[in-house]
Amino acid sequence: VILVPINQCVGLAGLAMGKNFNESSKWAEYSRQGNYIPFDYGYNILQSCEKDAILFTFGDNDTFPLWCLQDVYAIRRDIRIVQLSLSNIGWYIDALKNQEPWGAKKVVLTSFSDASLKEPQESPLAPHYDQGPPRPQSIPINAETVRQITEDSSRGAATLSWQQTGTIKQKEGYIFTVSDQLIADILKNNINDRPIYFSMSVPNSYR
């Protein structure tokens, strides 16, 4: 039990066969020393967002570096990261709606009551998934937001309309997870007041 991880890091078998430390060990791979890819990746994503943005992420690799930069290095703490894997849980949505970490703006939500978000996850009163056919969604967008999104100064107000499909397709229709419902709620209540972005790794089913 002790020797196996030591052998992986130090390369005891390789050393016994005459290889040098760098050839036989995986220490450099495991230590991550000098590997700034996660830092640079997270930094570039955060700096590409406008002030007070809402940024949807999905997995570990597109979320943890961003959290680290905000928590440890105090970089772009104005951005609210909405991690869609956690967005099925009431306490996480409650934090988005009611907390202001480092002074970042709250995320305005109207479809989730404070009482429901404080219910245990297994409670029928807590946020839960729905089933059904695609849902028609329509959001009026003011002229300033349209011009920012399209980068066309001649554009005026418009309406964003689409058929929302759930993350999971079934014969009877779709399953709309809590995350699916949260995305629509965030768009409706925030798109005219602050920029909204999706990380590249967010699945198309959420987009």
C-alpha positions as CSV (number, residue, x, y, z in Angstrom):
1,V,0.0,0.0,0.0
2,I,2.9,2.4,0.8
3,L,5.2,1.4,-2.0
4,V,2.8,1.6,-4.9
5,P,2.1,5.4,-4.7
6,I,5.8,6.0,-3.9
7,N,6.7,3.9,-7.0
8,Q,4.3,6.0,-9.1
9,C,5.8,9.3,-7.9
10,V,9.5,8.4,-7.5
11,G,9.7,5.5,-10.0
12,L,11.5,3.0,-7.8
13,A,11.2,0.3,-10.5
14,G,12.8,2.6,-13.1
15,L,15.6,3.6,-10.7
16,A,16.3,-0.1,-10.0
17,M,16.6,-0.6,-13.8
18,G,19.2,2.2,-14.1
19,K,17.0,5.0,-15.3
20,N,17.4,8.5,-13.9
21,F,14.8,10.2,-11.7
22,N,13.3,12.3,-14.4
23,E,12.8,9.3,-16.7
24,S,11.4,6.9,-14.1
25,S,9.2,9.1,-12.0
26,K,5.9,10.9,-12.5
27,W,6.6,13.5,-9.9
28,A,6.6,16.4,-12.4
29,E,3.2,15.2,-13.7
30,Y,1.7,14.9,-10.2
31,S,3.2,18.0,-8.7
32,R,1.9,20.3,-11.4
33,Q,4.9,22.6,-10.7
34,G,5.3,25.1,-13.4
35,N,1.9,24.2,-15.0
36,Y,0.1,27.5,-15.5
37,I,-2.4,26.3,-18.0
38,P,-5.4,26.2,-15.5
39,F,-4.4,29.7,-14.1
40,D,-4.1,31.2,-17.6
41,Y,-7.2,29.5,-18.9
42,G,-9.2,30.8,-15.9
43,Y,-7.7,34.2,-16.1
44,N,-8.5,34.6,-19.8
45,I,-12.1,33.5,-19.3
46,L,-12.7,35.9,-16.4
47,Q,-11.0,38.8,-18.2
48,S,-13.1,38.2,-21.4
49,C,-16.3,39.0,-19.4
50,E,-17.7,42.4,-18.9
51,K,-18.3,43.9,-15.5
52,D,-20.9,42.2,-13.2
53,A,-21.3,39.4,-15.7
54,I,-23.1,36.1,-15.1
55,L,-21.0,33.2,-16.4
56,F,-22.4,29.7,-16.8
57,T,-19.9,26.8,-16.4
58,F,-20.5,23.1,-16.3
59,G,-17.6,20.9,-15.2
60,D,-14.6,20.8,-12.9
61,N,-12.0,22.1,-15.4
62,D,-14.0,25.2,-16.4
63,T,-15.0,26.0,-12.8
64,F,-12.4,25.3,-10.2
65,P,-9.7,27.5,-11.9
66,L,-12.1,30.4,-11.9
67,W,-13.1,29.8,-8.3
68,C,-9.4,29.7,-7.4
69,L,-8.7,33.0,-9.1
70,Q,-11.6,34.7,-7.4
71,D,-11.0,33.1,-3.9
72,V,-7.2,33.1,-3.7
73,Y,-6.0,35.8,-6.1
74,A,-9.0,38.2,-5.8
75,I,-9.3,38.4,-9.6
76,R,-12.7,39.5,-11.1
77,R,-14.8,38.9,-8.1
78,D,-17.6,40.9,-9.7
79,I,-18.5,38.0,-11.9
80,R,-21.1,35.5,-10.7
81,I,-20.2,32.0,-11.8
82,V,-23.3,29.7,-12.2
83,Q,-22.1,26.1,-12.0
84,L,-24.8,24.1,-13.8
85,S,-23.9,20.8,-12.2
86,L,-24.6,22.4,-8.8
87,S,-27.5,24.3,-10.0
88,N,-29.9,21.4,-9.3
89,I,-29.4,21.9,-5.6
90,G,-31.5,24.4,-3.5
91,W,-28.7,25.7,-1.3
92,Y,-26.6,26.6,-4.3
93,I,-29.4,28.5,-6.0
94,D,-30.1,30.2,-2.7
95,A,-26.5,31.5,-2.6
96,L,-26.8,32.9,-6.1
97,K,-30.1,34.6,-5.2
98,N,-29.4,35.9,-1.8
99,Q,-25.7,36.2,-1.2
100,E,-23.2,38.8,-2.4
101,P,-19.7,37.2,-2.1
102,W,-17.0,40.0,-2.1
103,G,-19.8,42.5,-3.0
104,A,-20.7,40.8,-6.3
105,K,-24.3,41.4,-7.3
106,K,-27.0,39.0,-6.5
107,V,-28.6,37.0,-9.4
108,V,-32.2,38.1,-9.8
109,L,-34.5,35.0,-9.7
110,T,-38.3,34.9,-9.6
111,S,-39.2,31.2,-10.2
112,F,-37.6,30.0,-7.0
113,S,-39.0,31.1,-3.7
114,D,-36.7,31.4,-0.7
115,A,-38.8,28.9,1.2
116,S,-38.4,26.2,-1.5
117,L,-34.7,26.7,-1.6
118,K,-34.3,26.1,2.1
119,E,-36.2,22.8,1.9
120,P,-34.2,19.5,2.0
121,Q,-33.4,18.2,-1.5
122,E,-35.7,15.2,-1.1
123,S,-38.7,17.4,0.0
124,P,-41.5,17.7,-2.6
125,L,-41.5,21.4,-1.8
126,A,-37.9,21.8,-3.0
127,P,-37.0,22.6,-6.6
128,H,-37.5,19.5,-8.8
129,Y,-37.4,18.5,-12.4
130,D,-40.4,18.8,-14.7
131,Q,-41.4,16.7,-17.8
132,G,-43.2,17.8,-21.0
133,P,-42.9,19.0,-24.6
134,P,-40.5,21.8,-25.7
135,R,-41.4,25.0,-24.0
136,P,-41.8,28.2,-26.0
137,Q,-39.7,31.0,-24.4
138,S,-39.8,34.7,-25.2
139,I,-37.8,37.5,-23.7
140,P,-38.0,41.2,-24.7
141,I,-34.6,42.7,-25.0
142,N,-34.0,46.4,-24.8
143,A,-32.2,48.3,-27.6
144,E,-28.9,48.8,-25.6
145,T,-28.6,45.1,-24.8
146,V,-29.3,44.2,-28.5
147,R,-26.6,46.6,-29.6
148,Q,-24.1,45.1,-27.1
149,I,-24.9,41.5,-28.1
150,T,-24.9,42.1,-31.9
151,E,-22.2,44.9,-31.9
152,D,-24.5,46.7,-34.4
153,S,-25.2,50.3,-33.3
154,S,-28.1,50.5,-35.7
155,R,-30.2,47.8,-34.0
156,G,-33.2,48.5,-31.8
157,A,-35.2,46.6,-29.3
158,A,-36.0,43.0,-30.1
159,T,-37.5,39.8,-28.7
160,L,-35.4,36.6,-28.1
161,S,-37.7,33.6,-28.8
162,W,-36.8,29.9,-28.8
163,Q,-38.2,26.5,-28.1
164,Q,-36.5,25.3,-24.9
165,T,-35.8,21.6,-24.8
166,G,-34.8,19.8,-21.6
167,T,-31.5,18.2,-21.0
168,I,-32.9,14.7,-21.2
169,K,-35.0,13.6,-24.1
170,Q,-37.8,10.9,-23.6
171,K,-40.5,9.5,-25.8
172,E,-43.1,11.7,-24.1
173,G,-41.0,14.8,-24.4
174,Y,-38.2,16.1,-22.3
175,I,-37.0,16.2,-18.7
176,F,-36.4,19.8,-17.6
177,T,-33.9,19.7,-14.8
178,V,-33.7,22.4,-12.2
179,S,-30.7,23.7,-14.1
180,D,-32.8,24.0,-17.2
181,Q,-35.4,26.0,-15.3
182,L,-32.7,28.1,-13.7
183,I,-31.1,29.1,-17.0
184,A,-34.5,30.4,-18.4
185,D,-35.2,32.3,-15.1
186,I,-31.7,33.9,-15.2
187,L,-32.1,35.0,-18.8
188,K,-35.6,36.5,-18.2
189,N,-34.6,38.5,-15.2
190,N,-31.1,39.6,-15.9
191,I,-30.3,39.8,-19.6
192,N,-31.3,43.5,-19.9
193,D,-29.3,44.5,-16.8
194,R,-26.0,42.6,-17.0
195,P,-24.0,40.5,-19.5
196,I,-24.5,36.7,-19.7
197,Y,-22.0,34.2,-20.9
198,F,-21.7,30.4,-21.4
199,S,-18.3,28.7,-21.0
200,M,-17.2,26.7,-24.1
201,S,-17.6,23.4,-22.2
202,V,-21.3,23.9,-21.4
203,P,-23.2,21.2,-23.4
204,N,-25.4,22.2,-26.3
205,S,-28.5,20.9,-24.5
206,Y,-28.1,23.8,-22.0
207,R,-27.5,26.4,-24.7
